[in-house]
Amino acid sequence: MEELAKEAGIPVRTLRFYRERGLISPPRREGRIAWYDDHHLARLRTIAGLLERGHTLTGIADLARTFESGRDVAEVLGLGEPTEETPVRLTPEQLADYFEGESTPENLATAMELGYLGTDGDEIVHISRRLLEVSAELVREGVPLATVLASGRRVREHADALADLFVATLRTHSTEAEPPQLRPLARAVVDAELSMALDRRLRRDAEAPKPPE
C-alpha cells in the first residue's frame, strides 16, 4: 500500500479512504502480503483526474460502479467492429472532457444500454467517432446529454426501419448477400430526403402565424 501511494503521489491515509469507499478494488493477497498492480494505479490516476475536473468522490464512486456493471467492449461490438465506423478508446477523464458536467452515472448507463459505450479494463470504448463528436457538439450547443441520448434512441428506430427497407429492396433484385451499391445508395437517398425534410419543416415554422404579443 505504501508503494502504491508513493507511485500515485497521495498519502497512505487517502489510499485507505479510497479503499473503504470502494473506489479501488481490493489487492491480491499472498499470505500476509497485499499486492497492488497497474490497474490500481490507473484507477488512482483516474480518480485524481476526475477530481481535478470538479467531480466529487461520491460521484466518482457512482461512475466506477456504472463502469464495472456496464457492458464490456466485446459485448458492445457484438459480431465485430462497425464496417464504416471507427471506435474510439477514451479514459474516463477524456470522456468527462467531451461532456463536461454531463458524464453522470445515469447518462453513462443509458449510453451503455444503447451500445454507444463499452469498457475494456480501465478504458472506455465509444462505438463511433462520428457519433461521439456530434453528441459532444450538441451538448456544447446547450442540448442536455440525456436529451441527445433519448433522440439517438428514436433515430436508431427509424434507421433500423430504413435499413430493413433498403436491404429488402436490393436483395429482391440481387443474389448477393450485400449488394455493393447498398451503402452508397442508401446514404445518398437518406441524406437527400433528410435535407428536403428539414427544408419543409423550417419553411413551415417560418410561415406559421406568430402568437400575439
Short mmCIF file of C-alpha atoms in Angstrom, two decimals, residues 1-6 8 10-27 29 36 44 47 57:
data_model
loop_
_atom_site.label_atom_id
_atom_site.label_comp_id
_atom_site.label_asym_id
_atom_site.label_seq_id
_atom_site.Cartn_x
_atom_site.Cartn_y
_atom_site.Cartn_z
CA MET A 1 0.00 0.00 0.00
CA GLU A 2 2.84 2.38 0.82
CA GLU A 3 4.49 1.72 -2.54
CA LEU A 4 1.22 2.28 -4.43
CA ALA A 5 0.50 5.51 -2.54
CA LYS A 6 4.01 6.80 -3.32
CA ALA A 8 0.28 7.66 -7.18
CA ILE A 10 -1.05 10.51 -2.49
CA PRO A 11 -0.85 9.90 1.28
CA VAL A 12 -1.41 6.36 2.52
CA ARG A 13 -4.40 7.55 4.56
CA THR A 14 -6.03 8.80 1.36
CA LEU A 15 -5.48 5.43 -0.27
CA ARG A 16 -7.05 3.70 2.73
CA PHE A 17 -10.03 6.06 2.48
CA TYR A 18 -10.46 5.21 -1.22
CA ARG A 19 -10.34 1.51 -0.32
CA GLU A 20 -13.03 1.98 2.33
CA ARG A 21 -15.24 3.88 -0.15
CA GLY A 22 -14.87 1.14 -2.76
CA LEU A 23 -13.12 3.46 -5.22
CA ILE A 24 -10.38 0.89 -5.86
CA SER A 25 -10.63 -2.87 -5.80
CA PRO A 26 -9.02 -4.97 -3.02
CA PRO A 27 -5.42 -6.11 -3.58
CA ARG A 29 -3.21 -11.35 -1.27
CA TYR A 36 -1.40 -3.90 -5.96
CA LEU A 44 -5.98 6.23 -8.71
CA ILE A 47 -9.73 9.50 -9.59
CA LEU A 57 -15.81 11.40 -4.58
#
